[in-house]
JSON list of C-alpha atoms in Angstrom, two decimals:
[
{"chain": "R", "resi": 21, "resn": "UNK", "atom": "CA", "xyz": [-11.52, -33.16, 78.01]},
{"chain": "R", "resi": 22, "resn": "UNK", "atom": "CA", "xyz": [-9.62, -31.00, 75.55]},
{"chain": "R", "resi": 23, "resn": "UNK", "atom": "CA", "xyz": [-10.86, -27.80, 74.03]},
{"chain": "R", "resi": 24, "resn": "UNK", "atom": "CA", "xyz": [-14.54, -26.93, 73.95]},
{"chain": "R", "resi": 25, "resn": "UNK", "atom": "CA", "xyz": [-16.32, -26.37, 70.65]},
{"chain": "R", "resi": 26, "resn": "UNK", "atom": "CA", "xyz": [-16.86, -22.75, 71.68]},
{"chain": "R", "resi": 27, "resn": "UNK", "atom": "CA", "xyz": [-13.13, -22.09, 72.08]},
{"chain": "R", "resi": 28, "resn": "UNK", "atom": "CA", "xyz": [-12.31, -23.78, 68.79]},
{"chain": "R", "resi": 29, "resn": "UNK", "atom": "CA", "xyz": [-15.02, -21.80, 66.97]},
{"chain": "R", "resi": 30, "resn": "UNK", "atom": "CA", "xyz": [-13.76, -18.54, 68.49]},
{"chain": "R", "resi": 31, "resn": "UNK", "atom": "CA", "xyz": [-10.18, -19.39, 67.51]},
{"chain": "R", "resi": 32, "resn": "UNK", "atom": "CA", "xyz": [-11.10, -20.05, 63.88]},
{"chain": "R", "resi": 33, "resn": "UNK", "atom": "CA", "xyz": [-13.15, -16.85, 63.73]},
{"chain": "R", "resi": 34, "resn": "UNK", "atom": "CA", "xyz": [-10.25, -14.78, 65.07]},
{"chain": "R", "resi": 35, "resn": "UNK", "atom": "CA", "xyz": [-7.82, -16.43, 62.66]},
{"chain": "R", "resi": 36, "resn": "UNK", "atom": "CA", "xyz": [-10.10, -15.66, 59.70]},
{"chain": "R", "resi": 37, "resn": "UNK", "atom": "CA", "xyz": [-10.46, -12.03, 60.76]},
{"chain": "R", "resi": 38, "resn": "UNK", "atom": "CA", "xyz": [-6.67, -11.74, 61.12]},
{"chain": "R", "resi": 39, "resn": "UNK", "atom": "CA", "xyz": [-6.06, -13.25, 57.65]},
{"chain": "R", "resi": 40, "resn": "UNK", "atom": "CA", "xyz": [-8.58, -10.89, 56.06]},
{"chain": "R", "resi": 41, "resn": "UNK", "atom": "CA", "xyz": [-7.02, -7.91, 57.85]},
{"chain": "R", "resi": 42, "resn": "UNK", "atom": "CA", "xyz": [-3.56, -8.85, 56.56]},
{"chain": "R", "resi": 43, "resn": "UNK", "atom": "CA", "xyz": [-4.92, -9.30, 53.02]},
{"chain": "R", "resi": 44, "resn": "UNK", "atom": "CA", "xyz": [-6.58, -5.87, 53.17]},
{"chain": "R", "resi": 45, "resn": "UNK", "atom": "CA", "xyz": [-3.24, -4.29, 54.12]},
{"chain": "R", "resi": 46, "resn": "UNK", "atom": "CA", "xyz": [-1.47, -6.19, 51.33]},
{"chain": "R", "resi": 47, "resn": "UNK", "atom": "CA", "xyz": [-4.09, -5.11, 48.77]},
{"chain": "R", "resi": 48, "resn": "UNK", "atom": "CA", "xyz": [-3.72, -1.48, 49.83]},
{"chain": "R", "resi": 49, "resn": "UNK", "atom": "CA", "xyz": [0.08, -1.71, 49.48]},
{"chain": "R", "resi": 50, "resn": "UNK", "atom": "CA", "xyz": [0.27, -3.66, 46.23]},
{"chain": "R", "resi": 51, "resn": "UNK", "atom": "CA", "xyz": [-2.05, -1.84, 43.86]},
{"chain": "R", "resi": 52, "resn": "UNK", "atom": "CA", "xyz": [-1.41, -3.97, 40.77]},
{"chain": "R", "resi": 53, "resn": "UNK", "atom": "CA", "xyz": [0.62, -6.99, 39.74]},
{"chain": "R", "resi": 54, "resn": "UNK", "atom": "CA", "xyz": [4.15, -6.48, 38.52]},
{"chain": "R", "resi": 55, "resn": "UNK", "atom": "CA", "xyz": [4.62, -6.68, 34.78]},
{"chain": "R", "resi": 56, "resn": "UNK", "atom": "CA", "xyz": [7.81, -8.76, 35.12]},
{"chain": "R", "resi": 57, "resn": "UNK", "atom": "CA", "xyz": [8.75, -11.51, 37.52]},
{"chain": "R", "resi": 58, "resn": "UNK", "atom": "CA", "xyz": [11.99, -11.75, 39.41]},
{"chain": "R", "resi": 59, "resn": "UNK", "atom": "CA", "xyz": [14.33, -14.40, 38.01]},
{"chain": "R", "resi": 60, "resn": "UNK", "atom": "CA", "xyz": [14.25, -15.91, 41.52]},
{"chain": "R", "resi": 61, "resn": "UNK", "atom": "CA", "xyz": [10.45, -16.18, 41.67]},
{"chain": "R", "resi": 62, "resn": "UNK", "atom": "CA", "xyz": [9.17, -19.76, 41.63]},
{"chain": "R", "resi": 63, "resn": "UNK", "atom": "CA", "xyz": [7.59, -20.95, 38.40]},
{"chain": "R", "resi": 64, "resn": "UNK", "atom": "CA", "xyz": [4.85, -23.49, 37.84]},
{"chain": "R", "resi": 65, "resn": "UNK", "atom": "CA", "xyz": [5.07, -25.69, 34.79]},
{"chain": "R", "resi": 66, "resn": "UNK", "atom": "CA", "xyz": [2.37, -27.99, 33.51]},
{"chain": "R", "resi": 67, "resn": "UNK", "atom": "CA", "xyz": [3.19, -31.06, 31.49]},
{"chain": "R", "resi": 68, "resn": "UNK", "atom": "CA", "xyz": [0.73, -33.19, 29.60]},
{"chain": "R", "resi": 69, "resn": "UNK", "atom": "CA", "xyz": [1.97, -36.73, 29.21]},
{"chain": "R", "resi": 70, "resn": "UNK", "atom": "CA", "xyz": [0.47, -38.83, 26.43]},
{"chain": "R", "resi": 71, "resn": "UNK", "atom": "CA", "xyz": [-1.49, -41.75, 27.87]},
{"chain": "R", "resi": 72, "resn": "UNK", "atom": "CA", "xyz": [0.67, -44.29, 26.08]},
{"chain": "R", "resi": 73, "resn": "UNK", "atom": "CA", "xyz": [3.83, -42.84, 27.74]},
{"chain": "R", "resi": 74, "resn": "UNK", "atom": "CA", "xyz": [2.63, -42.71, 31.37]},
{"chain": "R", "resi": 75, "resn": "UNK", "atom": "CA", "xyz": [4.17, -46.10, 32.13]},
{"chain": "R", "resi": 76, "resn": "UNK", "atom": "CA", "xyz": [7.59, -44.87, 30.97]},
{"chain": "R", "resi": 77, "resn": "UNK", "atom": "CA", "xyz": [7.34, -41.81, 33.22]},
{"chain": "R", "resi": 78, "resn": "UNK", "atom": "CA", "xyz": [6.26, -43.78, 36.29]},
{"chain": "R", "resi": 79, "resn": "UNK", "atom": "CA", "xyz": [8.65, -46.64, 35.65]},
{"chain": "R", "resi": 80, "resn": "UNK", "atom": "CA", "xyz": [8.33, -50.27, 36.72]},
{"chain": "R", "resi": 81, "resn": "UNK", "atom": "CA", "xyz": [6.61, -50.40, 40.08]},
{"chain": "R", "resi": 82, "resn": "UNK", "atom": "CA", "xyz": [6.77, -46.60, 40.39]},
{"chain": "R", "resi": 83, "resn": "UNK", "atom": "CA", "xyz": [10.57, -46.66, 40.52]},
{"chain": "R", "resi": 84, "resn": "UNK", "atom": "CA", "xyz": [11.09, -43.36, 38.65]},
{"chain": "R", "resi": 85, "resn": "UNK", "atom": "CA", "xyz": [8.53, -41.50, 40.75]},
{"chain": "R", "resi": 86, "resn": "UNK", "atom": "CA", "xyz": [10.13, -42.67, 44.00]},
{"chain": "R", "resi": 87, "resn": "UNK", "atom": "CA", "xyz": [13.61, -41.65, 42.81]},
{"chain": "R", "resi": 88, "resn": "UNK", "atom": "CA", "xyz": [12.38, -38.19, 41.74]},
{"chain": "R", "resi": 89, "resn": "UNK", "atom": "CA", "xyz": [10.62, -37.73, 45.09]},
{"chain": "R", "resi": 90, "resn": "UNK", "atom": "CA", "xyz": [13.80, -38.55, 47.02]},
{"chain": "R", "resi": 91, "resn": "UNK", "atom": "CA", "xyz": [15.91, -36.18, 44.91]},
{"chain": "R", "resi": 92, "resn": "UNK", "atom": "CA", "xyz": [13.45, -33.31, 45.35]},
{"chain": "R", "resi": 93, "resn": "UNK", "atom": "CA", "xyz": [13.01, -34.06, 49.04]},
{"chain": "R", "resi": 94, "resn": "UNK", "atom": "CA", "xyz": [16.76, -33.73, 49.60]},
{"chain": "R", "resi": 95, "resn": "UNK", "atom": "CA", "xyz": [16.89, -30.58, 47.47]},
{"chain": "R", "resi": 96, "resn": "UNK", "atom": "CA", "xyz": [14.29, -28.80, 49.57]},
{"chain": "R", "resi": 97, "resn": "UNK", "atom": "CA", "xyz": [15.60, -30.15, 52.89]},
{"chain": "R", "resi": 98, "resn": "UNK", "atom": "CA", "xyz": [19.04, -28.55, 52.41]},
{"chain": "R", "resi": 99, "resn": "UNK", "atom": "CA", "xyz": [17.98, -25.20, 50.94]}
]
């Protein structure tokens, strides 16, 4: 049984219209980007690792990656 294709299609259409409506309101409110970011705003950093150093970053058997994942997972879980 479950949901019919018609209901699913209608749901996605309504969701898209709602998102676009919200974005229109946001665009009318925020005319231009701010010239300075809040010190609390998240930042995105990009690192380029030399190919010959990738093994050192990953660690033996991916050990370093797994440790970093666990540390970050705990950090975000308790925020």
